Tab-separated table of C-alpha atoms in Angstrom:
chain	number	residue	atom	x	y	z
X	113	MET	CA	-3.414	-9.877	-19.216
X	114	ASP	CA	-0.529	-9.231	-16.827
X	115	LEU	CA	-0.990	-7.293	-13.619
X	116	PHE	CA	0.220	-3.911	-14.784
X	117	THR	CA	-1.510	-4.077	-18.157
X	118	GLY	CA	-4.748	-4.670	-16.271
X	119	LEU	CA	-4.112	-1.791	-13.893
X	120	ALA	CA	-3.192	0.523	-16.756
X	121	SER	CA	-6.478	-0.234	-18.495
X	122	LYS	CA	-8.344	0.684	-15.297
X	123	VAL	CA	-6.623	4.010	-14.613
X	124	LYS	CA	-6.001	5.282	-18.144
X	125	GLY	CA	-8.018	8.420	-18.770
X	126	GLN	CA	-9.245	8.640	-15.172
X	127	ASN	CA	-6.959	11.650	-14.540
X	128	LYS	CA	-6.083	10.625	-10.994
X	129	ARG	CA	-3.725	13.180	-9.474
X	130	VAL	CA	-0.777	11.597	-7.669
X	131	VAL	CA	1.633	13.772	-5.703
X	132	PHE	CA	5.331	12.913	-5.513
X	133	PRO	CA	6.944	14.748	-2.557
X	134	GLU	CA	10.430	13.802	-3.809
X	135	GLY	CA	10.070	15.700	-7.048
X	136	GLU	CA	13.751	16.568	-7.362
X	137	ASP	CA	14.826	12.918	-7.587
X	138	GLU	CA	15.641	11.758	-11.101
X	139	ARG	CA	13.920	8.377	-10.611
X	140	VAL	CA	10.717	10.148	-9.643
X	141	LEU	CA	11.015	12.613	-12.520
X	142	GLY	CA	11.589	9.836	-15.028
X	143	ALA	CA	8.573	7.905	-13.783
X	144	ALA	CA	6.378	11.018	-13.695
X	145	SER	CA	7.328	11.895	-17.260
X	146	ARG	CA	6.386	8.406	-18.468
X	147	LEU	CA	3.145	8.306	-16.483
X	148	LYS	CA	2.054	11.617	-18.014
X	149	LYS	CA	3.068	10.564	-21.512
X	150	ASP	CA	1.207	7.253	-21.160
X	151	GLY	CA	-1.937	9.031	-19.915
X	152	LEU	CA	-2.112	6.968	-16.741
X	153	VAL	CA	-1.970	9.603	-13.989
X	154	GLU	CA	-1.642	13.357	-13.572
X	155	PRO	CA	1.631	13.694	-11.637
X	156	VAL	CA	2.135	16.572	-9.206
X	157	LEU	CA	5.776	17.180	-8.258
X	158	LEU	CA	6.918	18.831	-5.034
X	159	GLY	CA	10.228	20.627	-4.857
X	160	ASN	CA	12.237	23.625	-5.954
X	161	THR	CA	11.103	24.446	-9.481
X	162	ALA	CA	14.564	25.440	-10.711
X	163	LYS	CA	16.098	22.242	-9.300
X	164	ILE	CA	13.378	20.058	-10.831
X	165	ASN	CA	13.851	21.687	-14.230
X	166	GLU	CA	17.628	21.315	-13.953
X	167	VAL	CA	17.485	17.589	-13.183
X	168	SER	CA	14.867	17.130	-15.884
X	169	ALA	CA	17.004	18.887	-18.503
X	170	GLN	CA	20.079	16.858	-17.547
X	171	ASN	CA	18.157	13.626	-18.101
X	172	LYS	CA	16.072	14.841	-21.065
X	173	PHE	CA	12.779	14.224	-19.258
X	174	ASP	CA	9.687	15.823	-20.760
X	175	LEU	CA	7.679	17.509	-18.006
X	176	THR	CA	5.216	19.201	-20.339
X	177	GLY	CA	1.837	19.548	-18.642
X	178	ILE	CA	3.069	18.322	-15.252
X	179	GLU	CA	2.249	20.522	-12.269
X	180	ILE	CA	5.141	21.532	-10.040
X	181	ILE	CA	4.490	22.897	-6.545
X	182	ASP	CA	7.270	24.570	-4.593
X	183	PRO	CA	6.261	24.272	-0.904
X	184	ALA	CA	8.389	27.307	-0.083
X	185	THR	CA	6.239	29.582	-2.245
X	186	TYR	CA	2.874	27.801	-2.059
X	187	ASP	CA	-0.001	30.288	-2.164
X	188	ASP	CA	-2.408	28.323	0.051
X	189	LYS	CA	0.068	27.634	2.858
X	190	GLN	CA	-2.039	29.335	5.531
X	191	ALA	CA	-5.102	27.314	4.584
X	192	MET	CA	-2.985	24.171	4.835
X	193	ILE	CA	-1.730	25.179	8.294
X	194	ASP	CA	-5.267	25.902	9.485
X	195	SER	CA	-6.507	22.577	8.110
X	196	LEU	CA	-3.704	20.668	9.816
X	197	VAL	CA	-4.372	22.358	13.164
X	198	GLU	CA	-8.063	21.474	12.886
X	199	ARG	CA	-7.283	17.890	11.902
X	200	ARG	CA	-4.938	17.409	14.836
X	201	LYS	CA	-7.647	18.606	17.257
X	202	GLY	CA	-5.520	20.431	19.810
X	203	LYS	CA	-2.419	18.261	19.450
X	204	THR	CA	-0.653	20.763	17.168
X	205	THR	CA	-0.292	24.535	17.434
X	206	PRO	CA	-0.253	26.784	14.355
X	207	GLU	CA	3.483	27.243	14.838
X	208	GLN	CA	4.035	23.503	14.995
X	209	ALA	CA	1.814	22.965	11.952
X	210	ALA	CA	3.848	25.477	9.966
X	211	GLN	CA	6.989	23.600	10.882
X	212	MET	CA	5.439	20.237	10.013
X	213	ILE	CA	4.397	21.234	6.502
X	214	GLY	CA	7.966	22.338	5.905
X	215	ASP	CA	8.544	18.589	5.587
X	216	VAL	CA	7.542	17.488	2.064
X	217	SER	CA	6.003	14.259	3.398
X	218	TYR	CA	3.582	16.232	5.569
X	219	PHE	CA	3.011	18.748	2.778
X	220	GLY	CA	2.135	16.010	0.289
X	221	THR	CA	-0.097	14.235	2.806
X	222	MET	CA	-1.985	17.476	3.416
X	223	LEU	CA	-2.575	17.848	-0.330
X	224	VAL	CA	-4.257	14.436	-0.210
X	225	TYR	CA	-6.265	15.307	2.899
X	226	MET	CA	-7.440	18.614	1.389
X	227	ASN	CA	-8.512	16.808	-1.822
X	228	LYS	CA	-6.022	18.736	-3.930
X	229	VAL	CA	-4.715	15.371	-5.155
X	230	ASP	CA	-6.064	11.817	-5.067
X	231	ALA	CA	-3.032	9.938	-3.761
X	232	MET	CA	0.627	10.142	-2.775
X	233	VAL	CA	3.758	8.111	-3.578
X	234	SER	CA	6.869	8.714	-1.480
X	235	GLY	CA	9.839	6.906	0.038
X	236	ALA	CA	12.482	6.983	-2.711
X	237	VAL	CA	14.535	9.305	-0.501
X	238	HIS	CA	12.760	9.125	2.859
X	239	ALA	CA	12.424	6.275	5.373
X	240	THR	CA	9.153	4.368	5.724
X	241	GLY	CA	8.292	6.187	8.963
X	242	ASP	CA	8.489	9.534	7.183
X	243	THR	CA	5.694	8.394	4.846
X	244	VAL	CA	3.582	6.366	7.270
X	245	ARG	CA	3.645	8.766	10.237
X	246	PRO	CA	1.893	11.709	8.540
X	247	ALA	CA	-0.491	9.307	6.829
X	248	LEU	CA	-1.609	7.922	10.191
X	249	GLN	CA	-1.801	11.349	11.825
X	250	ILE	CA	-3.681	13.072	9.006
X	251	ILE	CA	-5.311	10.591	6.596
X	252	LYS	CA	-5.976	8.034	9.354
X	253	THR	CA	-7.508	4.601	9.013
X	254	LYS	CA	-10.789	3.729	7.338
X	255	PRO	CA	-13.817	3.242	9.605
X	256	GLY	CA	-13.695	-0.201	11.166
X	257	ASN	CA	-9.910	-0.401	10.905
X	258	SER	CA	-7.749	0.050	13.984
X	259	ARG	CA	-4.497	-0.015	12.020
X	260	ILE	CA	-2.968	-0.211	8.567
X	261	SER	CA	-1.099	-3.165	7.097
X	262	GLY	CA	1.264	-3.894	4.252
X	263	ALA	CA	0.537	-6.450	1.519
X	264	PHE	CA	2.621	-7.849	-1.302
X	265	ILE	CA	1.282	-9.116	-4.600
X	266	MET	CA	3.263	-12.232	-5.444
X	267	GLU	CA	3.253	-12.881	-9.189
X	268	LYS	CA	4.869	-15.488	-11.429
X	269	GLY	CA	3.454	-16.168	-14.868
X	270	ASP	CA	-0.289	-16.656	-14.482
X	271	GLU	CA	-0.049	-17.134	-10.711
X	272	ARG	CA	-0.997	-14.195	-8.512
X	273	TYR	CA	-1.419	-14.139	-4.731
X	274	VAL	CA	-1.691	-11.655	-1.857
X	275	PHE	CA	0.545	-11.986	1.234
X	276	ALA	CA	-0.083	-9.825	4.338
X	277	ASP	CA	0.932	-8.370	6.724
X	278	CYS	CA	4.540	-8.432	5.554
X	279	ALA	CA	5.592	-4.854	6.249
X	280	ILE	CA	3.949	-2.941	9.118
X	281	ASN	CA	2.689	-4.685	12.269
X	282	ILE	CA	5.166	-6.658	14.360
X	283	GLU	CA	2.363	-8.345	16.301
X	284	LEU	CA	-1.351	-8.736	15.587
X	285	GLY	CA	-4.172	-9.568	17.961
X	286	ALA	CA	-7.189	-11.549	16.775
X	287	GLN	CA	-9.198	-8.420	15.917
X	288	GLU	CA	-6.281	-6.871	14.036
X	289	MET	CA	-5.572	-10.068	12.111
X	290	ALA	CA	-9.224	-10.198	11.064
X	291	GLU	CA	-8.965	-6.601	9.830
X	292	VAL	CA	-5.870	-7.471	7.806
X	293	ALA	CA	-7.761	-10.372	6.259
X	294	LEU	CA	-10.543	-8.082	5.030
X	295	GLN	CA	-8.093	-5.380	3.893
X	296	SER	CA	-6.179	-8.006	1.920
X	297	ALA	CA	-9.351	-9.279	0.268
X	298	GLU	CA	-10.013	-5.733	-0.980
X	299	THR	CA	-6.487	-5.533	-2.346
X	300	ALA	CA	-6.980	-8.865	-4.113
X	301	GLN	CA	-10.104	-7.565	-5.833
X	302	LEU	CA	-8.193	-4.491	-7.000
X	303	PHE	CA	-5.841	-6.853	-8.851
X	304	ASP	CA	-8.676	-8.975	-10.297
X	305	ILE	CA	-8.084	-11.808	-7.835
X	306	ASP	CA	-11.286	-13.462	-6.604
X	307	PRO	CA	-10.297	-13.671	-2.923
X	308	LYS	CA	-10.180	-16.917	-0.995
X	309	VAL	CA	-8.613	-15.932	2.301
X	310	ALA	CA	-6.539	-18.271	4.472
X	311	LEU	CA	-5.468	-17.252	7.983
X	312	LEU	CA	-2.218	-19.120	8.490
X	313	SER	CA	-0.777	-20.980	11.442
X	314	PHE	CA	1.444	-23.971	12.209
X	315	SER	CA	-1.810	-25.752	13.059
X	316	THR	CA	-4.814	-26.784	10.975
X	317	LYS	CA	-8.217	-26.901	12.639
X	318	GLY	CA	-6.922	-27.607	16.124
X	319	SER	CA	-4.127	-30.029	15.204
X	320	ALA	CA	-1.921	-28.174	17.699
X	321	LYS	CA	-2.713	-26.258	20.879
X	322	ALA	CA	-1.125	-22.899	21.711
X	323	ASP	CA	-2.157	-19.334	22.377
X	324	VAL	CA	-0.932	-18.273	18.934
X	325	VAL	CA	-3.129	-20.942	17.354
X	326	THR	CA	-6.152	-19.823	19.373
X	327	LYS	CA	-5.525	-16.261	18.178
X	328	VAL	CA	-5.727	-17.300	14.520
X	329	ALA	CA	-8.897	-19.344	15.122
X	330	GLU	CA	-10.505	-16.361	16.873
X	331	ALA	CA	-9.393	-14.017	14.086
X	332	THR	CA	-11.045	-16.337	11.570
X	333	GLU	CA	-14.350	-16.231	13.459
X	334	ILE	CA	-14.217	-12.431	13.650
X	335	ALA	CA	-13.426	-12.056	9.948
X	336	GLN	CA	-16.166	-14.498	8.951
X	337	GLY	CA	-18.636	-12.536	11.070
X	338	LEU	CA	-17.628	-9.240	9.481
X	339	ALA	CA	-17.750	-10.614	5.906
X	340	PRO	CA	-20.066	-13.644	5.889
X	341	ASN	CA	-20.171	-13.814	2.083
X	342	LEU	CA	-16.393	-13.869	1.666
X	343	PRO	CA	-14.579	-17.241	1.583
X	344	ILE	CA	-12.389	-17.062	4.713
X	345	ASP	CA	-10.986	-19.972	6.683
X	346	GLY	CA	-8.413	-20.731	9.354
X	347	GLU	CA	-6.468	-21.706	11.179
X	348	LEU	CA	-4.704	-23.395	8.262
X	349	GLN	CA	-1.159	-24.547	7.681
X	350	PHE	CA	0.241	-23.273	4.408
X	351	ASP	CA	0.100	-26.661	2.694
X	352	ALA	CA	-3.499	-27.132	3.784
X	353	ALA	CA	-4.340	-23.687	2.414
X	354	PHE	CA	-2.531	-24.142	-0.889
X	355	VAL	CA	-2.421	-27.810	-1.939
X	356	PRO	CA	-5.859	-29.240	-2.885
X	357	SER	CA	-5.120	-32.807	-1.775
X	358	VAL	CA	-3.750	-31.649	1.587
X	359	GLY	CA	-6.584	-29.201	2.099
X	360	GLU	CA	-9.180	-31.894	1.424
X	361	ARG	CA	-7.521	-34.206	3.915
X	362	LYS	CA	-6.804	-31.694	6.693
X	363	ALA	CA	-9.851	-29.411	6.342
X	364	PRO	CA	-12.593	-31.340	4.539
X	365	GLY	CA	-15.536	-29.218	3.448
X	366	SER	CA	-13.586	-25.944	3.546
X	367	LYS	CA	-14.252	-23.507	0.689
X	368	VAL	CA	-10.729	-22.140	1.086
X	369	ALA	CA	-8.419	-25.017	1.988
X	370	GLY	CA	-6.403	-26.096	-1.030
X	371	HIS	CA	-7.554	-23.102	-3.065
X	372	ALA	CA	-6.427	-20.026	-1.122
X	373	ASN	CA	-4.993	-17.039	-2.978
X	374	VAL	CA	-4.879	-14.533	-0.087
X	375	PHE	CA	-2.585	-15.547	2.756
X	376	VAL	CA	-2.737	-13.734	6.098
X	377	PHE	CA	0.217	-14.356	8.393
X	378	PRO	CA	-0.094	-14.266	12.189
X	379	ASP	CA	2.760	-11.779	12.667
X	380	LEU	CA	5.254	-9.667	10.763
X	381	GLN	CA	8.121	-12.072	11.307
X	382	SER	CA	6.413	-14.978	9.545
X	383	GLY	CA	4.935	-12.744	6.843
X	384	ASN	CA	8.239	-11.115	5.971
X	385	ILE	CA	10.062	-14.448	5.943
X	386	GLY	CA	7.284	-16.051	3.900
X	387	TYR	CA	7.187	-13.538	1.085
X	388	LYS	CA	10.976	-13.496	0.787
X	389	ILE	CA	11.131	-17.297	0.563
X	390	ALA	CA	8.524	-17.193	-2.216
X	391	GLN	CA	10.493	-14.428	-3.918
X	392	ARG	CA	13.971	-15.974	-3.677
X	393	PHE	CA	13.263	-19.709	-3.758
X	394	GLY	CA	10.056	-19.660	-5.748
X	395	GLY	CA	10.960	-17.020	-8.322
X	396	PHE	CA	7.929	-14.848	-7.608
X	397	GLU	CA	8.009	-11.116	-8.188
X	398	ALA	CA	7.090	-9.346	-4.940
X	399	ILE	CA	5.156	-6.164	-5.693
X	400	GLY	CA	4.729	-3.859	-2.724
X	401	PRO	CA	4.371	-3.178	0.066
X	402	ILE	CA	0.891	-1.891	-0.654
X	403	LEU	CA	-0.433	0.053	2.325
X	404	GLN	CA	-3.927	-1.107	3.284
X	405	GLY	CA	-6.588	0.391	5.531
X	406	LEU	CA	-5.987	4.122	5.011
X	407	ASN	CA	-8.746	6.607	4.182
X	408	ALA	CA	-6.849	7.595	1.032
X	409	PRO	CA	-4.100	5.891	-0.982
X	410	ILE	CA	-0.567	6.545	0.273
X	411	SER	CA	2.283	4.356	-0.960
X	412	ASP	CA	5.765	3.885	0.436
X	413	LEU	CA	8.666	3.217	-1.918
X	414	SER	CA	11.919	1.523	-1.027
X	415	ARG	CA	14.863	3.887	-0.947
X	416	GLY	CA	16.501	1.508	-3.405
X	417	ALA	CA	13.586	1.891	-5.809
X	418	SER	CA	14.275	2.213	-9.518
X	419	GLU	CA	12.421	4.487	-11.927
X	420	GLU	CA	10.425	1.433	-12.998
X	421	ASP	CA	9.465	0.732	-9.372
X	422	VAL	CA	8.218	4.319	-8.967
X	423	TYR	CA	6.200	3.968	-12.163
X	424	LYS	CA	4.590	0.699	-11.064
X	425	VAL	CA	3.822	1.817	-7.511
X	426	ALA	CA	2.223	4.989	-8.856
X	427	LEU	CA	0.057	2.854	-11.117
X	428	ILE	CA	-1.055	0.713	-8.179
X	429	THR	CA	-1.741	3.780	-6.055
X	430	ALA	CA	-3.818	5.420	-8.775
X	431	ALA	CA	-5.855	2.221	-9.039
X	432	GLN	CA	-6.483	2.333	-5.285
X	433	ALA	CA	-7.872	5.838	-5.770
X	434	LEU	CA	-10.573	4.677	-8.195
X	435	ASP	CA	-14.104	4.836	-6.808
């Protein structure tokens, strides 16, 4: 069963409501129409109703049964303003809150926060910061998480791995790297990967000495302490984490070395380079970034996303919303 067939079987009939703030975009409309037709999610579109219907008619999209919310005429706007002011705890005045929800990214995020919808997918038109900023200010991180991270599912044939953090944090301390390790293990389980988590370095088990190596070793100890029943090991070089013969030689007795399927990079630079090498040299499909560590599922699209990308990211996000 491929990744998206498996996800579809999980979310089908669960009626998870996913809001699309960029509801006037034809890629979003096409994906929403298909998602509704396939019974995978209940799309909620934000935008001017007349404009949405015009774009839909031009492209022959069927929006039957799909809810459209025009933020300009939304009936519960005052309740949303009040809720945002309360959530911001003195950082935002009612006037500022009214201005903020005039931005569809904030409006959609508030629908998630107020439990009007289960999740949000945005970014086809807006920059990453426009999606992440309101998510951090309003949805915030899960208990025990000091920050969010971005993972990619790397898939080729029957092979499936998680790479993180490849999208969000330029630098990670030991505590933050440990958090990313546990977040990534949860993401792996969502995609039916039995996680074996490797914290990566240019050193294996003290073969080199440097502050960045010490950080990864400390992160490993923290992660192991937080999840003692989860196979986690580090610091490991990539070959020691991935190749059984190398893992046995460099880290004998490790439950992870040579068998890892979740790879946690020590910083954004190495993570971003690593996933793109696997994608371009190795022929892996890179699915993501999947935002990890938030209290509710929010996903960020690339502005170059296709209709198919919107469809797939919505499917992933709906799966994250499952209890």
